[in-house]
Amino acid sequence: MSRRTPPTTQATSRSTVLGTGLTWVAEWSLRIALIGLGLVIADHVIGTLWVIVWPVVLAVLFSTVLRPPAAWLIRRRIPPAPASALVLLVALATVSGLLGAIAPSVTGQVQQISDGVVHALDRVQQWAFGPPLNLGEGEAGAFIDQVTSQLQQSAAAIAGGVLAGVSTIASGLLSIVLALVLTFFFVKDGPRFLPWLTSITGPAVGGHLSEVLSRMWSVLGGFLRVQALVSLIDAVFIGIGLVVLGVPLALPLAVLTFLGGFIPIVGAVVAGAMAVLIALVTQGFGTAVAVAVLVVAVQQIEGNVLQPFLQGQRLKLHGSVVLLAVTAGGSLFGIVGAFLAVPTTAVVAVLLRYLGEQIDRRDPRPTCETRPDDHTGSDGPPDDVGGRPTPQDENDTPAHPGVPVERQPDRTGGSPPAGAPTPE
């Protein structure tokens, strides 16, 4: 028997190794630069078409919530158009009724809050005149005159800002109206979109797009519904606590808590700070501390019990990822960015997971769950399913026609006797 000689390894010079490494770094740097350039171009295009993109985004988010009840009505033999219109009208009536219930409470308690603010300013002035600042009335008057003159000089800028604010409100109303119209069509004709997309892109690409978009739709709908439930629970308990403590504007603060729940982490902190501030101005330091304890307790229960239990593994996003996404979205795009940060991150995560699944399916290397000799994978049924013969026994037919099966010696150690009948 001849021994196999181990393969000889050719020595590689340092320059070759460094050149290969630098080539790899240069290639990936170019790819990352091109991706960054594509993101910049996409940001410019979206910013230019934002008047169209924003209503479409709102309509998609609204549709993920309104499509399930509309589908339930359609299954009850109601045509799609009346079912979608009915669900949309019920949602609008609910929101309008909520705003109508808040308005009298706000107008009725504005005077109480303004009196509390005046009282708080008086206390601040007394504190400024006393130790340790010991500001005289002349110094305080000079400071007030300076602030007044500055406001008078900035009157034109303030007026311009007011006009810009009115224009922004008008544009926002138009966007909401367009979003509601689009929501009606998305809810009514939503199931027709994926077949239409498949017919345009073809069955190969359309199959992948349909699967990814279906997963994104499921994640968005689940996130919004669960987040609405968690925010509602927070708003109810914080609102009850504010009523018990006698804090004014308990109902508007509860609604603010509900809306702030759709901006994870940041929205809850802002809503809680508003409640503590109003309690401090109107009721005093002790009530403000009690409100702060109430808000922190409810948010801790929500974050450590309700959120993990209800969300489960639906989003599969770490808390640090959520916090960074909200911070980045808020700093780059303001309130809209903070609101859309978590849904956008969840959608991107769905896309990355799907790409990972496709890469794993095309990877020819065996995984730890599948042995190389295992033929029971997803590529086909095992060879012995359905009574098909396998070339494991000496009497079996060959796996490939025309290729003889090698006869194995008799298990007793000898050859079959001459003239013995051959088994059929």
Coordinates of C-alpha atoms in Angstrom, one line a residue:
M1 CA 0.0 0.0 0.0
S2 CA 1.3 3.3 -0.9
R3 CA 1.0 6.2 1.5
R4 CA -0.6 9.4 0.4
T5 CA 1.8 12.3 0.5
P6 CA 0.3 15.4 2.2
P7 CA -0.4 18.2 -0.3
T8 CA 2.3 20.8 -0.3
T9 CA 1.3 24.3 0.6
Q10 CA 2.7 27.1 -1.4
A11 CA 4.2 30.0 0.7
T12 CA 2.4 33.3 0.2
S13 CA 4.3 36.5 0.5
R14 CA 3.2 39.3 2.8
S15 CA 2.7 41.6 -0.2
T16 CA 0.2 39.2 -1.7
V17 CA -1.7 39.0 1.6
L18 CA -1.8 42.7 2.1
G19 CA -2.8 43.3 -1.5
T20 CA -5.7 40.9 -1.2
G21 CA -6.8 42.5 2.1
L22 CA -6.6 46.0 0.6
T23 CA -8.5 44.9 -2.5
W24 CA -11.3 43.5 -0.3
V25 CA -11.4 46.7 1.8
A26 CA -11.5 48.8 -1.4
E27 CA -14.3 46.8 -2.9
W28 CA -16.5 47.0 0.2
S29 CA -15.7 50.7 0.6
L30 CA -16.9 51.3 -2.9
R31 CA -20.1 49.3 -2.3
I32 CA -20.8 51.1 1.0
A33 CA -20.2 54.5 -0.8
L34 CA -22.6 53.6 -3.5
I35 CA -25.3 52.5 -1.0
G36 CA -24.8 55.8 0.8
L37 CA -25.2 57.7 -2.5
G38 CA -28.3 55.8 -3.2
L39 CA -29.8 56.6 0.2
V40 CA -29.0 60.3 -0.3
I41 CA -30.7 60.3 -3.7
A42 CA -33.7 58.4 -2.2
D43 CA -33.9 61.0 0.6
H44 CA -33.9 63.8 -2.0
V45 CA -36.6 62.2 -4.1
I46 CA -38.8 61.4 -1.0
G47 CA -38.3 65.0 0.2
T48 CA -39.4 66.4 -3.1
L49 CA -42.4 64.1 -3.3
W50 CA -43.2 64.3 0.4
V51 CA -46.6 65.9 -0.3
I52 CA -47.5 62.6 -2.0
V53 CA -45.4 60.1 0.1
W54 CA -46.8 61.3 3.5
P55 CA -50.5 60.6 2.7
V56 CA -49.6 57.3 1.2
V57 CA -47.7 56.3 4.4
L58 CA -50.6 57.4 6.6
A59 CA -53.1 55.5 4.4
V60 CA -51.0 52.3 4.6
L61 CA -50.9 52.6 8.4
F62 CA -54.6 53.3 8.7
S63 CA -55.3 50.4 6.3
T64 CA -53.5 47.9 8.5
V65 CA -55.9 48.7 11.3
L66 CA -59.1 49.1 9.3
R67 CA -58.7 46.2 6.9
P68 CA -59.4 43.3 9.4
P69 CA -62.9 44.6 10.4
A70 CA -63.7 45.4 6.7
A71 CA -62.6 41.9 5.7
W72 CA -64.9 40.5 8.5
L73 CA -67.8 42.5 7.0
I74 CA -66.9 41.3 3.5
R75 CA -67.0 37.7 4.6
R76 CA -70.6 38.4 5.9
R77 CA -71.7 39.0 2.2
I78 CA -71.3 42.8 2.4
P79 CA -69.8 44.3 -0.8
P80 CA -66.3 45.7 -0.4
A81 CA -67.1 49.3 -1.1
P82 CA -69.9 49.6 1.5
A83 CA -67.9 47.6 4.1
S84 CA -64.9 49.8 3.7
A85 CA -66.9 53.0 3.8
L86 CA -68.7 51.8 7.0
V87 CA -65.5 51.0 8.8
L88 CA -63.9 54.3 7.8
L89 CA -67.0 56.3 8.9
V90 CA -67.0 54.5 12.3
A91 CA -63.4 55.3 12.8
L92 CA -63.9 58.9 11.9
A93 CA -66.9 59.1 14.2
T94 CA -64.9 57.6 17.1
V95 CA -62.1 60.1 16.7
S96 CA -64.5 63.0 16.3
G97 CA -66.4 62.0 19.4
L98 CA -63.2 61.7 21.4
L99 CA -62.1 65.2 20.4
G100 CA -65.6 66.6 21.1
A101 CA -65.4 65.1 24.6
I102 CA -62.0 66.6 25.3
A103 CA -62.9 70.2 24.1
P104 CA -65.3 71.1 26.9
S105 CA -62.8 69.8 29.5
V106 CA -60.0 71.9 28.1
T107 CA -62.0 75.1 27.8
G108 CA -63.5 74.7 31.3
Q109 CA -60.2 74.3 33.0
V110 CA -58.0 76.8 31.1
Q111 CA -58.8 79.5 33.7
Q112 CA -57.7 77.2 36.6
I113 CA -54.4 76.4 34.8
S114 CA -53.8 80.1 34.0
D115 CA -54.3 81.1 37.6
G116 CA -51.9 78.4 38.7
V117 CA -49.3 79.7 36.2
V118 CA -49.7 83.2 37.6
H119 CA -49.3 82.0 41.1
A120 CA -46.2 80.0 40.2
L121 CA -44.7 83.1 38.5
D122 CA -45.4 85.1 41.7
R123 CA -43.5 82.5 43.7
V124 CA -40.6 82.5 41.2
Q125 CA -40.5 86.3 41.5
Q126 CA -40.4 86.2 45.3
W127 CA -37.7 83.6 45.2
A128 CA -35.7 85.8 42.8
F129 CA -36.0 88.9 45.1
G130 CA -35.0 86.9 48.2
P131 CA -31.8 85.1 49.1
P132 CA -29.5 83.9 47.6
L133 CA -30.1 85.9 44.4
N134 CA -31.3 89.1 46.1
L135 CA -32.3 90.7 42.8
G136 CA -33.7 94.2 43.3
E137 CA -36.9 95.5 41.8
G138 CA -34.9 97.7 39.5
E139 CA -32.9 94.8 38.1
A140 CA -36.0 92.7 37.7
G141 CA -37.7 95.6 35.9
A142 CA -34.8 96.2 33.6
F143 CA -34.8 92.5 32.7
I144 CA -38.6 92.6 32.0
D145 CA -38.1 95.7 29.8
Q146 CA -35.3 94.0 27.9
V147 CA -37.5 91.0 27.2
T148 CA -40.4 93.2 26.1
S149 CA -38.2 95.2 23.7
Q150 CA -36.8 92.0 22.3
L151 CA -40.3 90.7 21.7
Q152 CA -41.3 94.0 20.0
Q153 CA -38.3 93.8 17.7
S154 CA -39.2 90.2 16.8
A155 CA -42.8 91.0 16.0
A156 CA -42.3 90.6 12.3
A157 CA -40.6 87.3 12.7
I158 CA -43.3 86.1 15.1
A159 CA -46.0 87.1 12.6
G160 CA -44.2 85.3 9.8
G161 CA -44.0 82.2 12.0
V162 CA -47.7 82.4 12.7
L163 CA -48.5 82.6 9.0
A164 CA -46.1 79.7 8.4
G165 CA -47.9 77.8 11.1
V166 CA -51.3 78.4 9.5
S167 CA -49.9 77.3 6.1
T168 CA -48.5 74.1 7.8
I169 CA -51.9 73.4 9.4
A170 CA -53.7 73.8 6.0
S171 CA -51.2 71.5 4.3
G172 CA -51.7 69.0 7.1
L173 CA -55.4 69.0 6.7
L174 CA -55.1 68.4 3.0
S175 CA -52.7 65.5 3.6
I176 CA -55.2 64.0 6.1
V177 CA -58.0 64.3 3.6
L178 CA -55.9 62.7 0.9
A179 CA -54.8 60.0 3.3
L180 CA -58.4 59.2 4.2
V181 CA -59.4 58.8 0.5
L182 CA -56.4 56.6 -0.1
T183 CA -57.3 54.6 2.9
F184 CA -60.8 53.8 1.5
F185 CA -59.3 52.5 -1.7
F186 CA -56.5 50.5 0.1
V187 CA -59.1 48.9 2.4
K188 CA -61.5 48.1 -0.5
D189 CA -59.0 46.9 -3.1
G190 CA -56.1 45.7 -0.9
P191 CA -56.2 42.0 -1.9
R192 CA -55.9 42.9 -5.6
F193 CA -52.5 44.6 -5.2
L194 CA -50.3 41.6 -4.9
P195 CA -51.8 39.7 -7.9
W196 CA -51.4 42.9 -10.0
L197 CA -47.8 43.2 -8.8
T198 CA -47.1 39.6 -9.7
S199 CA -48.6 40.0 -13.1
I200 CA -46.2 43.0 -13.8
T201 CA -43.0 41.6 -12.3
G202 CA -43.4 37.9 -13.3
P203 CA -43.9 34.8 -11.1
A204 CA -40.3 34.6 -10.0
V205 CA -39.8 38.1 -8.7
G206 CA -43.5 38.5 -7.9
G207 CA -43.4 35.5 -5.6
H208 CA -40.6 37.1 -3.5
L209 CA -42.3 40.5 -3.5
S210 CA -45.6 39.0 -2.4
E211 CA -44.0 37.1 0.4
V212 CA -42.0 40.0 1.7
L213 CA -44.9 42.5 1.4
S214 CA -47.3 40.1 3.2
R215 CA -44.8 39.7 6.1
M216 CA -44.4 43.5 6.3
W217 CA -48.1 44.0 6.3
S218 CA -48.6 41.5 9.1
V219 CA -45.8 43.1 11.2
L220 CA -47.2 46.6 10.7
G221 CA -50.7 45.6 11.6
G222 CA -49.7 43.6 14.6
F223 CA -47.4 46.4 15.9
L224 CA -50.1 49.1 15.6
R225 CA -52.8 47.0 17.2
V226 CA -50.7 45.9 20.1
Q227 CA -49.3 49.3 20.6
A228 CA -52.8 50.8 20.6
L229 CA -53.8 48.3 23.3
V230 CA -50.8 49.0 25.4
S231 CA -51.2 52.8 25.0
L232 CA -54.9 52.5 25.9
I233 CA -54.1 50.6 29.1
D234 CA -51.5 53.3 30.1
A235 CA -53.9 56.1 29.3
V236 CA -56.7 54.5 31.4
F237 CA -54.6 54.0 34.5
I238 CA -52.8 57.3 34.3
G239 CA -56.1 59.1 33.7
I240 CA -57.8 57.4 36.7
G241 CA -54.8 58.4 38.9
L242 CA -54.9 62.0 37.7
V243 CA -58.7 62.2 38.5
V244 CA -58.1 60.7 42.0
L245 CA -55.3 63.2 42.7
G246 CA -57.5 66.1 41.4
V247 CA -55.2 67.2 38.6
P248 CA -56.9 69.4 36.0
L249 CA -57.1 68.3 32.4
A250 CA -57.0 64.6 33.4
L251 CA -58.9 63.5 30.2
P252 CA -56.7 65.5 27.7
L253 CA -53.6 64.3 29.5
A254 CA -54.9 60.7 29.2
V255 CA -55.4 61.2 25.5
L256 CA -51.9 62.7 25.2
T257 CA -50.6 59.6 26.9
F258 CA -52.4 57.3 24.5
L259 CA -51.1 59.2 21.4
G260 CA -47.6 59.3 22.9
G261 CA -47.6 55.6 23.2
F262 CA -47.2 55.3 19.5
I263 CA -43.7 56.9 19.8
P264 CA -42.0 54.3 22.0
I265 CA -40.0 55.4 25.1
V266 CA -39.9 59.1 24.0
G267 CA -43.7 59.7 23.8
A268 CA -44.3 58.2 27.2
V269 CA -41.7 60.4 28.8
V270 CA -43.0 63.6 27.2
A271 CA -46.6 62.8 28.2
G272 CA -45.6 62.0 31.8
A273 CA -43.6 65.2 32.0
M274 CA -46.6 67.2 30.9
A275 CA -48.7 65.6 33.6
V276 CA -46.1 66.3 36.3
L277 CA -45.7 69.9 35.1
I278 CA -49.5 70.7 35.2
A279 CA -49.7 69.0 38.6
L280 CA -46.8 71.2 39.9
V281 CA -48.3 74.4 38.6
T282 CA -51.9 73.8 39.8
Q283 CA -51.7 71.5 42.9
G284 CA -48.2 72.0 44.3
F285 CA -45.0 70.0 44.9
G286 CA -46.6 67.0 46.8
T287 CA -49.1 66.3 44.1
A288 CA -46.5 66.6 41.4
V289 CA -44.4 64.0 43.2
A290 CA -47.4 61.7 43.4
V291 CA -48.1 62.1 39.7
A292 CA -44.5 61.3 38.9
V293 CA -44.6 58.1 41.0
L294 CA -47.9 57.1 39.3
V295 CA -46.5 57.7 35.8
V296 CA -43.2 55.9 36.5
A297 CA -45.1 52.9 38.0
V298 CA -47.5 52.5 35.1
Q299 CA -44.7 52.9 32.5
Q300 CA -42.6 50.3 34.3
I301 CA -45.4 47.8 34.4
E302 CA -46.2 48.5 30.7
G303 CA -42.5 48.2 29.7
N304 CA -41.6 45.1 31.7
V305 CA -44.9 43.1 31.7
L306 CA -47.4 44.3 29.1
Q307 CA -45.1 45.1 26.2
P308 CA -43.1 41.8 26.3
F309 CA -46.2 39.8 26.9
L310 CA -48.4 41.3 24.1
Q311 CA -45.7 42.1 21.6
G312 CA -43.9 38.8 22.2
Q313 CA -41.5 38.0 19.4
R314 CA -43.5 39.8 16.7
L315 CA -41.0 42.6 16.0
K316 CA -37.8 40.8 17.3
L317 CA -36.1 44.2 17.9
H318 CA -33.9 44.9 20.9
G319 CA -34.8 47.8 23.1
S320 CA -31.6 49.6 22.3
V321 CA -32.4 49.3 18.6
V322 CA -35.8 50.9 19.2
L323 CA -34.3 53.7 21.3
L324 CA -31.7 54.5 18.7
A325 CA -34.3 54.4 15.9
V326 CA -36.6 56.8 17.7
T327 CA -33.7 59.1 18.5
A328 CA -32.4 59.1 14.9
G329 CA -35.8 59.6 13.4
G330 CA -36.7 62.4 15.8
S331 CA -33.4 64.3 15.3
L332 CA -33.5 63.9 11.5
F333 CA -37.2 64.3 10.7
G334 CA -38.9 65.7 13.9
I335 CA -42.1 64.3 15.2
V336 CA -42.9 62.5 12.0
G337 CA -39.6 60.7 12.1
A338 CA -40.0 59.6 15.7
F339 CA -43.5 58.3 14.9
L340 CA -42.3 56.3 11.8
A341 CA -39.0 55.2 13.3
V342 CA -40.1 51.9 14.8
P343 CA -42.5 50.8 12.0
T344 CA -39.7 51.5 9.4
T345 CA -37.1 49.6 11.5
A346 CA -39.5 46.7 11.8
V347 CA -40.1 46.6 8.0
V348 CA -36.4 46.8 7.3
A349 CA -35.8 43.9 9.8
V350 CA -38.4 41.8 8.0
L351 CA -36.6 42.4 4.7
L352 CA -33.2 41.5 6.1
R353 CA -34.6 38.3 7.7
Y354 CA -36.1 37.2 4.4
L355 CA -32.8 37.8 2.6
G356 CA -31.1 35.7 5.2
E357 CA -33.6 32.9 4.7
Q358 CA -33.0 33.0 1.0
I359 CA -29.2 32.9 1.5
D360 CA -29.5 29.9 3.8
R361 CA -31.6 28.0 1.3
R362 CA -29.0 28.5 -1.4
D363 CA -26.1 27.7 0.8
P364 CA -24.9 24.1 -0.3
R365 CA -23.0 23.5 3.0
P366 CA -24.9 21.2 5.4
T367 CA -26.1 22.7 8.6
C368 CA -26.0 21.2 12.1
E369 CA -29.6 20.1 11.8
T370 CA -29.1 18.3 8.4
R371 CA -26.5 15.5 7.9
P372 CA -24.8 15.2 4.5
D373 CA -26.4 11.8 4.0
D374 CA -29.8 12.9 5.0
H375 CA -32.2 12.8 2.0
T376 CA -35.3 13.8 3.9
G377 CA -35.0 17.5 3.4
S378 CA -37.2 19.9 1.6
D379 CA -35.7 19.0 -1.8
G380 CA -37.8 15.8 -2.1
P381 CA -39.2 12.9 -0.2
P382 CA -36.9 10.1 1.1
D383 CA -35.9 7.4 -1.3
D384 CA -37.9 4.6 0.5
V385 CA -41.2 6.5 0.5
G386 CA -44.0 4.9 -1.4
G387 CA -42.4 1.4 -1.6
R388 CA -39.7 2.4 -4.1
P389 CA -36.7 0.0 -4.0
T390 CA -33.4 1.2 -2.8
P391 CA -30.0 -0.3 -3.7
Q392 CA -29.3 -1.3 -0.1
D393 CA -29.9 -5.0 -0.5
E394 CA -28.3 -7.5 -2.9
N395 CA -31.7 -8.3 -4.5
D396 CA -32.7 -4.7 -5.1
T397 CA -33.0 -3.2 -8.5
P398 CA -30.3 -0.7 -9.4
A399 CA -31.0 3.0 -8.7
H400 CA -30.1 3.9 -12.3
P401 CA -31.2 1.6 -15.2
G402 CA -28.4 0.0 -17.0
V403 CA -26.0 0.1 -14.0
P404 CA -25.5 -3.3 -12.4
V405 CA -25.5 -3.6 -8.7
E406 CA -22.4 -5.2 -7.2
R407 CA -23.2 -8.5 -5.5
Q408 CA -22.1 -8.8 -2.0
P409 CA -20.8 -12.0 -0.5
D410 CA -23.1 -14.3 1.4
R411 CA -23.5 -13.2 5.0
T412 CA -22.6 -16.7 6.1
G413 CA -19.1 -16.2 4.7
G414 CA -19.4 -18.5 1.6
S415 CA -20.6 -18.3 -1.9
P416 CA -23.9 -19.8 -3.0
P417 CA -23.7 -23.4 -4.0
A418 CA -23.5 -24.3 -7.7
G419 CA -26.8 -24.9 -9.2
A420 CA -28.7 -23.1 -6.5
P421 CA -31.8 -21.5 -7.8
T422 CA -31.6 -17.7 -8.2
P423 CA -34.2 -15.9 -6.1
E424 CA -36.7 -14.0 -8.2

